[in-house]
Coordinates of C-alpha atoms in Angstrom, one line a residue:
X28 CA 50.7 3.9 74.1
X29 CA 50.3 0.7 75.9
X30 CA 48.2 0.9 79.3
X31 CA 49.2 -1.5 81.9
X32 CA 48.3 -1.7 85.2
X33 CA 48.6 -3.8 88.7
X34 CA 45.4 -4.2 90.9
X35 CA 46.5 -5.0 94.7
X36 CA 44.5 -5.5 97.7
X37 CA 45.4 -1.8 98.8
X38 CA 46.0 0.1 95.7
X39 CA 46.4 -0.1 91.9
X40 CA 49.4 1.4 89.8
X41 CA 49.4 2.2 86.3
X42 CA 52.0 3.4 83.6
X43 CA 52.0 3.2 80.3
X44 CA 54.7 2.3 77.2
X45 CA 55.4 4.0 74.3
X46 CA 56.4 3.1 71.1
X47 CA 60.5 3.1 72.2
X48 CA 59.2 1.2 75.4
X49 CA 59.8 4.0 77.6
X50 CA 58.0 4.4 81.1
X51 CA 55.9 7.0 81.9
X52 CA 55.1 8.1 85.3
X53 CA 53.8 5.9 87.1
X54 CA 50.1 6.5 88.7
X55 CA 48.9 4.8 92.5
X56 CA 45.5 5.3 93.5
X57 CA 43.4 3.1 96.5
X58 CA 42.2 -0.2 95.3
X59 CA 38.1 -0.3 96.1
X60 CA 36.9 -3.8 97.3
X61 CA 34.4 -6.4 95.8
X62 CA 33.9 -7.1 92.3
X63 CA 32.2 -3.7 91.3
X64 CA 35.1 -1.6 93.4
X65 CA 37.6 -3.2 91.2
X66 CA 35.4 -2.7 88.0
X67 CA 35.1 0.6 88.5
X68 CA 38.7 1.4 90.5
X69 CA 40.2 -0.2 86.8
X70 CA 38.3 1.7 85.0
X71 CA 39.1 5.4 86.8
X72 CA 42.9 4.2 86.7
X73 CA 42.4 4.1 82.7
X74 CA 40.4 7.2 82.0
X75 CA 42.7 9.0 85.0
X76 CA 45.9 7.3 82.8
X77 CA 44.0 8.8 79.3
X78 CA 44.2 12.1 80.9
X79 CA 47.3 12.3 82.3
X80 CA 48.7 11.0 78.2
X81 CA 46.8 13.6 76.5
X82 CA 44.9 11.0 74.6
X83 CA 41.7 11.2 73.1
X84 CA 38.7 8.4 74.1
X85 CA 40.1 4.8 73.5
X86 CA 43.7 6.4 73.0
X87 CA 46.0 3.4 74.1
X88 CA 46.6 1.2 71.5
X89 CA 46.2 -2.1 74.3
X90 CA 45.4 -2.4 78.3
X91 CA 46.3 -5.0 80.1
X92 CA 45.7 -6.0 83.8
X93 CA 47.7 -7.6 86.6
X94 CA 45.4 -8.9 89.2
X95 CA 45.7 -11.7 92.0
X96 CA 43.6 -14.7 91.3
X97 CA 42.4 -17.7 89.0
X98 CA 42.0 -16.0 85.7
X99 CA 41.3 -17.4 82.6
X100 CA 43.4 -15.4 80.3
X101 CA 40.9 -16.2 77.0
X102 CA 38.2 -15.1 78.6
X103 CA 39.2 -12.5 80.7
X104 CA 37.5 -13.5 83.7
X105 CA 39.0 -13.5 87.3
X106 CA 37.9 -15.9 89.7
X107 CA 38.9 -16.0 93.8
X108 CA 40.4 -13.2 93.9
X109 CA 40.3 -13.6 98.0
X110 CA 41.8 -10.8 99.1
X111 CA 40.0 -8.3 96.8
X112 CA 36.7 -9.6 97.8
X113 CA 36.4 -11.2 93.8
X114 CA 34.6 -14.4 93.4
X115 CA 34.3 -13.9 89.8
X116 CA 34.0 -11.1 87.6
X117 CA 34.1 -11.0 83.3
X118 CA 37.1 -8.1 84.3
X119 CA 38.1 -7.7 80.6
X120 CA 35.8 -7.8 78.7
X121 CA 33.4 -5.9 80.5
X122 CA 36.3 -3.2 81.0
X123 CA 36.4 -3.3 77.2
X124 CA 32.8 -2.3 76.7
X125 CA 33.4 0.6 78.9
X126 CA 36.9 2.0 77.2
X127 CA 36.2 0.6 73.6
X128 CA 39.5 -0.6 73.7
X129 CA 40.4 -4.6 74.0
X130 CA 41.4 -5.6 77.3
X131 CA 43.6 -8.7 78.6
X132 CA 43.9 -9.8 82.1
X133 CA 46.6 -11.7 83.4
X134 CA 47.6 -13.1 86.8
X135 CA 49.6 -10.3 88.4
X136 CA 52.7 -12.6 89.3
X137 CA 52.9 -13.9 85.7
X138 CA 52.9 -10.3 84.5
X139 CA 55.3 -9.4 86.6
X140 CA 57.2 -12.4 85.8
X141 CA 57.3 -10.4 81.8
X142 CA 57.8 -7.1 83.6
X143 CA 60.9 -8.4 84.9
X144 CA 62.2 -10.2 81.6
X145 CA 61.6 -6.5 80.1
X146 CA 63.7 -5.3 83.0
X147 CA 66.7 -7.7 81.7
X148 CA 65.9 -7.2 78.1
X149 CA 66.4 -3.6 78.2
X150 CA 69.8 -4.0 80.3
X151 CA 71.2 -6.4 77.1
X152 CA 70.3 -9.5 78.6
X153 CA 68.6 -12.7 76.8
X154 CA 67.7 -15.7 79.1
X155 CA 66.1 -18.4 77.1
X156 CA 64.4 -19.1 80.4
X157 CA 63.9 -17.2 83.9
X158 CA 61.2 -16.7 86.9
X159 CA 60.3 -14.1 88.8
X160 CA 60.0 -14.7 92.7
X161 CA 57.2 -13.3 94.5
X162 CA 57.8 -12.4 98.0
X163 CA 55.3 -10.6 100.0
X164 CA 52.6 -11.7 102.2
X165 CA 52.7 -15.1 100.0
X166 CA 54.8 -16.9 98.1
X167 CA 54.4 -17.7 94.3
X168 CA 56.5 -17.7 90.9
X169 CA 56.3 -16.5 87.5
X170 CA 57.9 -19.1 85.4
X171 CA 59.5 -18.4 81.5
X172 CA 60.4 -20.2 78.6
X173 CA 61.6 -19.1 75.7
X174 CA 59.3 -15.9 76.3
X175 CA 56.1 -17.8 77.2
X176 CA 54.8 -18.0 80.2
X177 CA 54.6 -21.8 82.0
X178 CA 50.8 -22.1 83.0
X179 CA 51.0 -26.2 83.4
X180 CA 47.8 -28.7 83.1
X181 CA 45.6 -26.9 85.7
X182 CA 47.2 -23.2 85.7
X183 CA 49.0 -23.6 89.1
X184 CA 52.6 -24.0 87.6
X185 CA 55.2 -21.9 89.7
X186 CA 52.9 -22.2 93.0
X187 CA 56.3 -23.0 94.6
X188 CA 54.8 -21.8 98.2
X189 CA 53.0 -24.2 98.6
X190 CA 55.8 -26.8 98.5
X191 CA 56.3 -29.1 101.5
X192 CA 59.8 -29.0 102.8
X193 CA 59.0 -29.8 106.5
X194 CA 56.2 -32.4 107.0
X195 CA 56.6 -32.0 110.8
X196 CA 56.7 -28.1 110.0
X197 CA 53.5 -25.4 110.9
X198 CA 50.7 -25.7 109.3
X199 CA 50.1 -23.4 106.0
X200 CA 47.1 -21.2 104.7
X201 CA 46.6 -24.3 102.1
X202 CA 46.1 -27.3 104.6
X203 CA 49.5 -28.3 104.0
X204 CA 52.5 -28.5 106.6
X205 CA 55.8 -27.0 106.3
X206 CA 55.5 -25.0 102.7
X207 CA 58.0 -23.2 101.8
X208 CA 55.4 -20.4 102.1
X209 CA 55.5 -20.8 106.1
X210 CA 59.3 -19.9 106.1
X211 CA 59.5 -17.8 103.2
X212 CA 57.4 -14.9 103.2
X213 CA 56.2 -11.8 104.5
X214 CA 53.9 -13.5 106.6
X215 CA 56.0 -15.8 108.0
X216 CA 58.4 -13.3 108.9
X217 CA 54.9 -12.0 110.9
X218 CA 54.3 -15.3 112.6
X219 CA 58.0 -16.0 114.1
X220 CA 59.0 -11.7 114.3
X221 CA 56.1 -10.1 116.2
X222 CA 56.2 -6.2 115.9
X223 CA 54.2 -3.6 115.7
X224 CA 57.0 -2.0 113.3
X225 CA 55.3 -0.6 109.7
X226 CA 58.0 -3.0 108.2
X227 CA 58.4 -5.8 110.2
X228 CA 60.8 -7.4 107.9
X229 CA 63.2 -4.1 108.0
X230 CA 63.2 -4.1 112.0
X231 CA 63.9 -7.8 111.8
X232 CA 67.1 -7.2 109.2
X233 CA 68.3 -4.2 111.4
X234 CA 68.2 -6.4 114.5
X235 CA 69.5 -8.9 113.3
X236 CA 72.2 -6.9 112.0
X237 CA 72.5 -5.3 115.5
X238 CA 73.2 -8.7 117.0
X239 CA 70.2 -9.8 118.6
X240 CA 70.4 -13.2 119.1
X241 CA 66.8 -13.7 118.3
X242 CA 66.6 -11.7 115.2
X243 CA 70.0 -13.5 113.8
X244 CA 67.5 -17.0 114.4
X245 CA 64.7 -15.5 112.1
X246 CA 66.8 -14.3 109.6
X247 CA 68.6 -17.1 108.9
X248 CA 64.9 -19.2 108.8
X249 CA 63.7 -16.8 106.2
X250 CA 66.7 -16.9 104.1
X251 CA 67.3 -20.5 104.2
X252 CA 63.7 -20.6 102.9
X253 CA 64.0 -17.9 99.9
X254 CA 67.2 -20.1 99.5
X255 CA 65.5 -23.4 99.4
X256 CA 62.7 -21.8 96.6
X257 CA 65.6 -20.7 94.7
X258 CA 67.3 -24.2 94.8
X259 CA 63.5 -25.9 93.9
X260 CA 63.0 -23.5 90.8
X261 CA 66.1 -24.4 89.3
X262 CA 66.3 -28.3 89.9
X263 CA 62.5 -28.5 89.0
X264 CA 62.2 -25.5 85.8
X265 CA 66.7 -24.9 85.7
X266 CA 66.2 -21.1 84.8
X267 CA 68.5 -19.3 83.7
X268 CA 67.3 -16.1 85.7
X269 CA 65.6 -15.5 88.9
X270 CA 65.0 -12.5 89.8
X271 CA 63.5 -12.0 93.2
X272 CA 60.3 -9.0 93.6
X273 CA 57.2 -8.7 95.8
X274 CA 57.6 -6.2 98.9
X275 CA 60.2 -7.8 100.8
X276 CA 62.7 -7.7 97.7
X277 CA 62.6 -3.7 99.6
X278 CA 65.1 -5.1 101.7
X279 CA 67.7 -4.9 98.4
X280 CA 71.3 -6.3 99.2
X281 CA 70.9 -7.5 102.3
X282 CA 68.0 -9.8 100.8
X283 CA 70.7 -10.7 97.6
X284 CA 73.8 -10.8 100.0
X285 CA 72.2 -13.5 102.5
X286 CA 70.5 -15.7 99.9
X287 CA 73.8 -15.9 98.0
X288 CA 75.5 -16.5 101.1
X289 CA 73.3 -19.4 101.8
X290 CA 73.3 -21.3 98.3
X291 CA 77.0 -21.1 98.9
X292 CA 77.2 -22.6 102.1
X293 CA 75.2 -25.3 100.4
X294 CA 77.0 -25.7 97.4
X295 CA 80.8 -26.2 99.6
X296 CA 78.8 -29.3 101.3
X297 CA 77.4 -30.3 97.5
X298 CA 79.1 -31.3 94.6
X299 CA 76.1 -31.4 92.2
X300 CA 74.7 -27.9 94.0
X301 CA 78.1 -26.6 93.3
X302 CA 78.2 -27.4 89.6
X303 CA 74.8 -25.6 89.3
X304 CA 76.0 -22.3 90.3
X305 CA 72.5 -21.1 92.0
X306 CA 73.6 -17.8 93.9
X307 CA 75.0 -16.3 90.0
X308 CA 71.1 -16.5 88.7
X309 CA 69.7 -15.3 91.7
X310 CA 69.2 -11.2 91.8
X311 CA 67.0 -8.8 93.3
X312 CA 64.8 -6.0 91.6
X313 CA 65.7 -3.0 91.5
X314 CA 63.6 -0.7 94.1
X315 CA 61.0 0.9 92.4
X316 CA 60.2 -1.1 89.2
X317 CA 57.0 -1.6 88.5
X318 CA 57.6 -4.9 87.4
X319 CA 53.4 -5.9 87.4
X320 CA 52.4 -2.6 86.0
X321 CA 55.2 -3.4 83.0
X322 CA 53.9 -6.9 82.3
X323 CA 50.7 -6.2 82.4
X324 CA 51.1 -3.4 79.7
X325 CA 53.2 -6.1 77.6
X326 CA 50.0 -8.5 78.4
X327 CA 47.7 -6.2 76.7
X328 CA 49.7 -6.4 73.0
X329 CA 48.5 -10.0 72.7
X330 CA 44.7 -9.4 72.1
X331 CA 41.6 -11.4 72.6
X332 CA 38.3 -12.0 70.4
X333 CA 35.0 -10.5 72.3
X334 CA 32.8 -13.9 72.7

């Protein structure tokens, strides 16, 4: 049994893979802040996970985390980890000493990014390259070829938010103007759609659906800018795939529907868009996959030496 599991700012989900690569339940407990909360909210996750399996101590073959953050994935070690209160903290191996078990840590977008090539694996599909969208309160990409993860010279490869597209536009959590972030996101969504709504996104869709002029404005915004990440991904990486995840991919086919509607619009008016067919790689997840929790359980087969 493989162990994987997803550490978010609020909680933490774990499942685990067996030999046939089949999903077990999957577990959610509350994510505890600061670098000893998510030391020990990891560790309870695993031992909770052990019972749950049956196994005996140090039962799963490989564990592998998903977390936000810088992490070094040779060393294990996470690094401004803002929204879990992380400056730095030796995550794996210090995990390790506690389970006995080798630990990897991965950036939790990049795992999902493998979750997700799982997802198409398992359904008979084979792209030699793909990425995996992001969108929830930010904006960022996981970024495949051939099966290995695109990292780039600094580690920051598939930080598509933080692409200008509108120097004149608002200004962005980075310093920057206008990133695609800004239009794309769930926190964009919060900044031009005000509401005290659980899922401002949702209320915004059913609006706009509803004909509110307003709500028709913001929609479009948003998925011209989902859009617009789509169309940079493929004329910067040209993947195969994209799927599309993160919390706002809850909003299913009318997320899929309106993107794809979009890249068409743009490829009648373009030639060269046309001949790239972006709205056939574009799909969204299915609701419910654990996509994080999957590649993070994937992350753990590769191991790493103890220094």
């Amino acid at each position: 049994m493989r162990l994987g599991i997803d550490i978010g700012g609020t909680k933490t989900a774990a499942i685990a893979l067996d030999e046939a690569d089949a999903l077990s339940e999957m577990l959610r407990i509350p994510t505890a802040i600061g670098a000893e909360g998510v030391l020990e909210t990891a560790f309870a996750t695993a031992e909770r996970m052990r019972e749950l399996a049956g196994a005996p101590a140090g039962g799963f073959s490989s564990i592998g985390i998903g977390i936000p953050g810088a992490v070094d994935t040779s060393t294990g070690r996470v690094a401004h980890a803002v929204n879990l209160g992380v400056e730095g903290l030796d995550l794996g191996p210090r995990l390790s000493d506690r389970l006995g078990v080798e630990v990897r840590v991965e950036n939790d977008v990049k795992a999902a990014a493998l979750g997700a090539q799982h997802l198409l694996a398992a359904s008979g599909e084979a792209p030699r390259s793909m990425a995996y969208v992001n969108l929830g309160t930010g904006l960022a990409a996981g970024i495949l070829q051939d099966g290995v993860l695109l990292r780039g010279a600094s580690g920051v490869a598939g930080e598509v938010g933080h692409v200008p597209v509108d120097p004149g536009g608002v200004l962005c959590a980075c310093g920057q103007r206008g990133c695609l972030e800004t239009l794309a996101s769930g926190s964009a969504i919060a900044r031009m759609w005000p509401s005290r709504h659980p899922l401002p996104a949702l209320e915004l869709f059913d609006a706009a659906d509803a004909g509110d002029e307003r709500a028709l404005e913001v929609r479009e915004r948003f998925l011209s800018g989902v859009a617009a990440t789509v169309r940079t991904l493929v004329l910067t990486a040209d993947v195969e795939q994209l799927v599309i995840g993160g919390g706002l991919a809850a909003l299913g086919g009318r997320l899929e529907t309106g993107v794809h509607r979009i890249l068409g619009e743009w490829s009648a008016e373009s030639a060269f868009l046309a001949s790239l067919d972006l709205a056939r790689r574009v799909r969204v997840i299915p609701l419910g996959f654990p996509a994080a929790a999957v590649g993070a359980a994937l992350v753990g087969e590769q191991l790493w030496p103890k220094s």
